[in-house]
mmCIF file of C-alpha atoms in Angstrom:
data_model
loop_
_atom_site.group_PDB
_atom_site.id
_atom_site.type_symbol
_atom_site.label_atom_id
_atom_site.label_comp_id
_atom_site.label_asym_id
_atom_site.label_seq_id
_atom_site.Cartn_x
_atom_site.Cartn_y
_atom_site.Cartn_z
ATOM 1 C CA MET A 1 -162.140 215.337 -23.834
ATOM 2 C CA ASN A 2 -159.629 217.820 -25.291
ATOM 3 C CA LEU A 3 -155.973 217.997 -24.240
ATOM 4 C CA LEU A 4 -156.459 220.958 -21.863
ATOM 5 C CA LYS A 5 -159.249 219.191 -19.989
ATOM 6 C CA LYS A 6 -157.185 216.016 -19.770
ATOM 7 C CA ILE A 7 -154.256 217.942 -18.283
ATOM 8 C CA SER A 8 -156.536 219.735 -15.798
ATOM 9 C CA PHE A 9 -158.121 216.443 -14.748
ATOM 10 C CA LEU A 10 -154.720 214.813 -14.325
ATOM 11 C CA ALA A 11 -153.456 217.734 -12.214
ATOM 12 C CA LEU A 12 -156.550 217.544 -9.988
ATOM 13 C CA PHE A 13 -156.105 213.770 -9.596
ATOM 14 C CA ILE A 14 -152.446 214.163 -8.584
ATOM 15 C CA THR A 15 -153.308 216.963 -6.143
ATOM 16 C CA LEU A 16 -156.067 214.953 -4.460
ATOM 17 C CA ASN A 17 -153.846 211.908 -4.102
ATOM 18 C CA SER A 18 -151.020 214.058 -2.804
ATOM 19 C CA CYS A 19 -153.273 215.501 -0.125
ATOM 20 C CA LYS A 20 -154.448 212.022 0.801
ATOM 21 C CA ASP A 21 -150.894 210.718 1.130
ATOM 22 C CA ASN A 22 -149.480 213.623 3.078
ATOM 23 C CA SER A 23 -152.214 214.811 5.427
ATOM 24 C CA PHE A 24 -154.846 213.509 7.832
ATOM 25 C CA ASN A 25 -156.740 214.597 10.941
ATOM 26 C CA SER A 26 -158.029 212.595 13.873
ATOM 27 C CA ASP A 27 -159.872 213.908 16.920
ATOM 28 C CA THR A 28 -160.866 211.501 19.705
ATOM 29 C CA GLU A 29 -161.642 211.721 23.415
ATOM 30 C CA THR A 30 -158.000 211.144 24.354
ATOM 31 C CA TYR A 31 -155.972 212.769 21.572
ATOM 32 C CA LYS A 32 -155.972 215.129 18.612
ATOM 33 C CA ILE A 33 -153.795 214.744 15.511
ATOM 34 C CA GLU A 34 -153.360 217.090 12.586
ATOM 35 C CA ILE A 35 -150.654 216.202 10.066
ATOM 36 C CA LYS A 36 -149.954 217.793 6.703
ATOM 37 C CA LYS A 37 -146.941 218.225 4.487
ATOM 38 C CA ALA A 38 -144.830 221.205 5.548
ATOM 39 C CA GLU A 39 -144.180 224.072 3.189
ATOM 40 C CA TYR A 40 -141.287 223.201 0.895
ATOM 41 C CA PHE A 41 -139.351 226.432 1.415
ATOM 42 C CA HIS A 42 -140.083 226.748 5.130
ATOM 43 C CA GLN A 43 -136.866 228.160 6.637
ATOM 44 C CA ASP A 44 -138.229 230.160 9.574
ATOM 45 C CA PHE A 45 -140.380 227.872 11.684
ATOM 46 C CA THR A 46 -141.278 227.240 15.307
ATOM 47 C CA ASN A 47 -141.570 223.845 16.974
ATOM 48 C CA HIS A 48 -142.945 223.352 20.477
ATOM 49 C CA ILE A 49 -142.458 219.863 21.915
ATOM 50 C CA GLN A 50 -143.576 218.625 25.320
ATOM 51 C CA GLU A 51 -143.240 214.939 26.131
ATOM 52 C CA THR A 52 -145.364 214.731 29.323
ATOM 53 C CA PRO A 53 -148.238 215.181 28.770
ATOM 54 C CA LEU A 54 -147.555 214.803 25.066
ATOM 55 C CA ASN A 55 -147.964 218.011 23.101
ATOM 56 C CA ILE A 56 -146.292 218.526 19.721
ATOM 57 C CA ASN A 57 -146.974 221.710 17.802
ATOM 58 C CA ALA A 58 -144.415 221.782 14.999
ATOM 59 C CA GLU A 59 -144.371 223.720 11.752
ATOM 60 C CA SER A 60 -141.596 221.558 10.294
ATOM 61 C CA ILE A 61 -140.656 218.170 11.739
ATOM 62 C CA THR A 62 -139.620 214.867 10.151
ATOM 63 C CA LEU A 63 -141.302 211.512 10.666
ATOM 64 C CA LYS A 64 -138.056 210.236 12.170
ATOM 65 C CA GLU A 65 -138.218 212.943 14.842
ATOM 66 C CA ILE A 66 -141.923 212.289 15.487
ATOM 67 C CA PHE A 67 -141.366 208.545 15.873
ATOM 68 C CA GLY A 68 -138.391 209.177 18.181
ATOM 69 C CA ILE A 69 -140.652 211.197 20.484
ATOM 70 C CA LEU A 70 -143.531 208.709 20.361
ATOM 71 C CA ILE A 71 -141.339 205.625 20.868
ATOM 72 C CA LYS A 72 -139.124 207.470 23.373
ATOM 73 C CA THR A 73 -135.875 206.471 21.709
ATOM 74 C CA ASP A 74 -132.926 208.181 20.046
ATOM 75 C CA THR A 75 -133.532 208.834 16.344
ATOM 76 C CA SER A 76 -130.375 206.824 15.528
ATOM 77 C CA ASN A 77 -132.418 203.736 16.505
ATOM 78 C CA ILE A 78 -135.030 204.468 13.830
ATOM 79 C CA LYS A 79 -134.302 203.320 10.277
ATOM 80 C CA PHE A 80 -136.372 204.029 7.162
ATOM 81 C CA ASP A 81 -136.231 201.926 4.012
ATOM 82 C CA ASN A 82 -137.537 204.951 2.112
ATOM 83 C CA LYS A 83 -134.971 207.730 2.662
ATOM 84 C CA LYS A 84 -137.186 210.337 0.964
ATOM 85 C CA LEU A 85 -139.963 209.621 3.447
ATOM 86 C CA GLN A 86 -137.475 209.754 6.327
ATOM 87 C CA ASN A 87 -136.406 213.299 5.436
ATOM 88 C CA LYS A 88 -139.827 214.660 4.462
ATOM 89 C CA SER A 89 -141.016 217.427 6.790
ATOM 90 C CA TYR A 90 -144.522 217.765 8.191
ATOM 91 C CA ASP A 91 -146.624 220.417 9.884
ATOM 92 C CA VAL A 92 -147.848 218.545 12.960
ATOM 93 C CA LEU A 93 -150.182 218.978 15.907
ATOM 94 C CA ILE A 94 -150.409 216.099 18.390
ATOM 95 C CA LYS A 95 -152.173 216.784 21.671
ATOM 96 C CA GLN A 96 -152.823 214.545 24.671
ATOM 97 C CA LYS A 97 -156.196 215.608 26.077
ATOM 98 C CA ASP A 98 -156.007 213.779 29.403
ATOM 99 C CA LYS A 99 -152.631 213.809 31.188
ATOM 100 C CA ASN A 100 -153.570 210.540 32.938
ATOM 101 C CA ILE A 101 -154.106 208.605 29.688
ATOM 102 C CA PRO A 102 -150.867 208.070 27.684
ATOM 103 C CA ILE A 103 -151.355 208.283 23.930
ATOM 104 C CA ASN A 104 -147.881 207.590 22.481
ATOM 105 C CA GLU A 105 -148.582 204.036 21.366
ATOM 106 C CA VAL A 106 -152.050 204.658 19.934
ATOM 107 C CA VAL A 107 -150.896 207.793 18.078
ATOM 108 C CA LEU A 108 -147.899 205.923 16.666
ATOM 109 C CA LYS A 109 -150.174 203.164 15.359
ATOM 110 C CA LYS A 110 -152.557 205.739 13.894
ATOM 111 C CA ILE A 111 -149.810 207.536 11.971
ATOM 112 C CA ILE A 112 -148.373 204.255 10.684
ATOM 113 C CA LYS A 113 -151.814 203.149 9.498
ATOM 114 C CA GLU A 114 -152.725 206.465 7.852
ATOM 115 C CA LEU A 115 -149.398 206.718 5.994
ATOM 116 C CA ASN A 116 -149.601 203.047 4.976
ATOM 117 C CA LEU A 117 -146.376 202.077 6.717
ATOM 118 C CA LYS A 118 -145.137 199.024 8.591
ATOM 119 C CA LEU A 119 -143.045 198.980 11.777
ATOM 120 C CA ASN A 120 -140.675 196.102 12.532
ATOM 121 C CA ILE A 121 -138.778 195.862 15.809
ATOM 122 C CA GLU A 122 -135.379 194.144 15.780
ATOM 123 C CA LYS A 123 -132.880 193.575 18.605
ATOM 124 C CA TYR A 124 -129.100 193.567 18.286
ATOM 125 C CA GLN A 125 -126.261 192.907 20.717
ATOM 126 C CA SER A 126 -124.268 195.686 22.362
ATOM 127 C CA PHE A 127 -120.500 195.593 22.868
ATOM 128 C CA ASN A 128 -117.853 197.536 24.735
ATOM 129 C CA ILE A 129 -114.417 197.792 23.094
ATOM 130 C CA THR A 130 -111.158 197.414 25.024
ATOM 131 C CA ILE A 131 -107.534 197.013 23.912
ATOM 132 C CA LYS A 132 -106.433 193.529 24.955
ATOM 133 C CA ASP A 133 -103.125 193.427 23.049
ATOM 134 C CA SER A 134 -101.448 196.852 23.101
ATOM 135 C CA LEU A 135 -98.532 195.567 20.979
ATOM 136 C CA LYS A 136 -100.807 194.693 18.086
ATOM 137 C CA TYR A 137 -102.603 198.010 18.455
ATOM 138 C CA SER A 138 -99.321 199.947 18.365
ATOM 139 C CA ASN A 139 -98.564 198.553 14.899
ATOM 140 C CA TYR A 140 -101.294 200.865 13.548
ATOM 141 C CA THR A 141 -100.471 203.958 15.622
ATOM 142 C CA SER A 142 -100.559 207.171 13.599
ATOM 143 C CA LYS A 143 -97.313 209.130 13.326
ATOM 144 C CA SER A 144 -99.168 212.410 12.785
ATOM 145 C CA LYS A 145 -98.577 215.052 15.467
ATOM 146 C CA ASN A 146 -101.847 216.919 14.914
ATOM 147 C CA LYS A 147 -105.343 216.009 16.085
ATOM 148 C CA ILE A 148 -107.029 216.168 12.701
ATOM 149 C CA SER A 149 -108.725 212.907 11.792
ATOM 150 C CA SER A 150 -110.370 211.815 8.558
ATOM 151 C CA VAL A 151 -112.666 209.002 7.468
ATOM 152 C CA THR A 152 -112.961 207.836 3.862
ATOM 153 C CA ILE A 153 -115.974 205.653 3.067
ATOM 154 C CA SER A 154 -116.190 204.075 -0.372
ATOM 155 C CA LYS A 155 -118.561 201.528 -1.815
ATOM 156 C CA ASP A 156 -116.598 198.559 -0.489
ATOM 157 C CA SER A 157 -114.180 199.849 2.154
ATOM 158 C CA ILE A 158 -113.645 202.257 5.063
ATOM 159 C CA LYS A 159 -110.363 204.012 5.858
ATOM 160 C CA LEU A 160 -109.571 205.785 9.136
ATOM 161 C CA SER A 161 -106.674 208.235 9.277
ATOM 162 C CA ASN A 162 -105.373 209.541 12.616
ATOM 163 C CA CYS A 163 -108.532 208.445 14.458
ATOM 164 C CA ASP A 164 -108.983 207.414 18.086
ATOM 165 C CA LEU A 165 -111.298 204.687 19.364
ATOM 166 C CA ASN A 166 -114.176 207.115 19.910
ATOM 167 C CA LYS A 167 -114.152 207.889 16.193
ATOM 168 C CA LEU A 168 -113.924 204.198 15.362
ATOM 169 C CA VAL A 169 -116.967 203.519 17.558
ATOM 170 C CA GLU A 170 -118.870 206.325 15.833
ATOM 171 C CA ILE A 171 -118.220 204.739 12.428
ATOM 172 C CA LEU A 172 -119.160 201.246 13.617
ATOM 173 C CA ASN A 173 -122.467 202.540 14.979
ATOM 174 C CA SER A 174 -123.250 204.279 11.706
ATOM 175 C CA GLU A 175 -122.465 201.167 9.639
ATOM 176 C CA PHE A 176 -124.001 198.418 11.776
ATOM 177 C CA PRO A 177 -127.176 197.996 13.849
ATOM 178 C CA GLU A 178 -125.125 196.491 16.687
ATOM 179 C CA LYS A 179 -124.301 199.038 19.390
ATOM 180 C CA THR A 180 -120.637 199.652 20.215
ATOM 181 C CA THR A 181 -119.252 201.727 23.091
ATOM 182 C CA CYS A 182 -115.779 202.546 24.384
ATOM 183 C CA ASP A 183 -114.578 203.815 27.772
ATOM 184 C CA THR A 184 -110.860 203.689 26.958
ATOM 185 C CA ASN A 185 -108.574 206.569 26.031
ATOM 186 C CA SER A 186 -106.440 205.528 23.098
ATOM 187 C CA LYS A 187 -103.690 206.555 20.742
ATOM 188 C CA ARG A 188 -104.739 207.578 17.257
ATOM 189 C CA ILE A 189 -104.438 204.965 14.536
ATOM 190 C CA ASN A 190 -104.521 204.515 10.773
ATOM 191 C CA TYR A 191 -106.676 201.554 9.838
ATOM 192 C CA GLU A 192 -108.623 200.318 6.833
ATOM 193 C CA TRP A 193 -111.033 197.450 6.255
ATOM 194 C CA LYS A 194 -113.196 195.959 3.536
ATOM 195 C CA LYS A 195 -116.907 196.152 4.227
ATOM 196 C CA SER A 196 -118.224 192.873 5.609
ATOM 197 C CA SER A 197 -120.466 191.530 8.341
ATOM 198 C CA PHE A 198 -120.103 192.773 11.903
ATOM 199 C CA ASP A 199 -118.949 189.343 13.118
ATOM 200 C CA LYS A 200 -116.203 189.157 10.482
ATOM 201 C CA LEU A 201 -115.027 192.670 11.291
ATOM 202 C CA LYS A 202 -114.916 191.892 15.019
ATOM 203 C CA LEU A 203 -112.620 188.944 14.329
ATOM 204 C CA GLN A 204 -110.456 191.023 11.992
ATOM 205 C CA MET A 205 -110.056 193.815 14.549
ATOM 206 C CA LYS A 206 -109.255 191.275 17.240
ATOM 207 C CA ASN A 207 -106.462 189.831 15.080
ATOM 208 C CA ASP A 208 -105.149 193.143 13.718
ATOM 209 C CA LEU A 209 -105.680 195.614 16.556
ATOM 210 C CA GLY A 210 -105.729 193.314 19.569
ATOM 211 C CA MET A 211 -109.265 194.417 20.427
ATOM 212 C CA ASN A 212 -111.761 192.735 22.666
ATOM 213 C CA PHE A 213 -115.501 193.125 22.046
ATOM 214 C CA PHE A 214 -117.192 192.503 25.386
ATOM 215 C CA ASN A 215 -120.918 191.686 25.209
ATOM 216 C CA ILE A 216 -122.570 194.005 27.746
ATOM 217 C CA ASN A 217 -125.936 192.160 27.574
ATOM 218 C CA ASN A 218 -127.892 195.287 26.780
ATOM 219 C CA ASP A 219 -129.706 194.745 23.491
ATOM 220 C CA ARG A 220 -129.998 197.647 21.090
ATOM 221 C CA VAL A 221 -133.537 197.953 19.745
ATOM 222 C CA ILE A 222 -133.858 199.113 16.123
ATOM 223 C CA TYR A 223 -137.212 200.303 14.765
ATOM 224 C CA LYS A 224 -137.432 199.752 11.021
ATOM 225 C CA ILE A 225 -140.049 201.665 9.040
ATOM 226 C CA LYS A 226 -141.129 200.267 5.676
ATOM 227 C CA ASN A 227 -143.799 201.000 3.098
ATOM 228 C CA ASN A 228 -146.682 198.597 3.586
#
């Protein structure tokens, strides 16, 4: 086999495997699925999504968005080990044929099986933040008179500048699987911490900022997607 034939054979092999990995169809009595990789430079696209009965007709949608619809959860609760797979877009048709027969769970399992993935479900505690010691908190109050806040995230630390508690909660929820909420209006603060476990950071913020983390007994469910 000469070099040209070898190259042609290799290209065909890669193409066939690519099609296998990125597309599949399934048509049953209760549902229809058509999934293929979306066009790479697809800027103008139309997505139609109906949750009940389930009907997804999307020219460009990520797996994270699809799983959020099927699981009926916010996409922030879905985590992918493979970030490339998380952001890959697909051309998708999912149709529920009988409105009286839900298909979310069976379609989810089908997609996971066809794409050779694994779904793990993990539960984490949820907390509400309050200021228990206002004197401690005031030691970190920002002296800035504007409302511009900034967050600097490095490999081993996080620094908040002129941020209120809502911004702090946003950062905590992006860094940890535990869910944190806040119903308190607060003064803006400057605060920095070394990256550590959630439990260690809770204790540190209690000592430094006079914060109380109240367990609201409402577990946060995280869906972790891994390659099988």
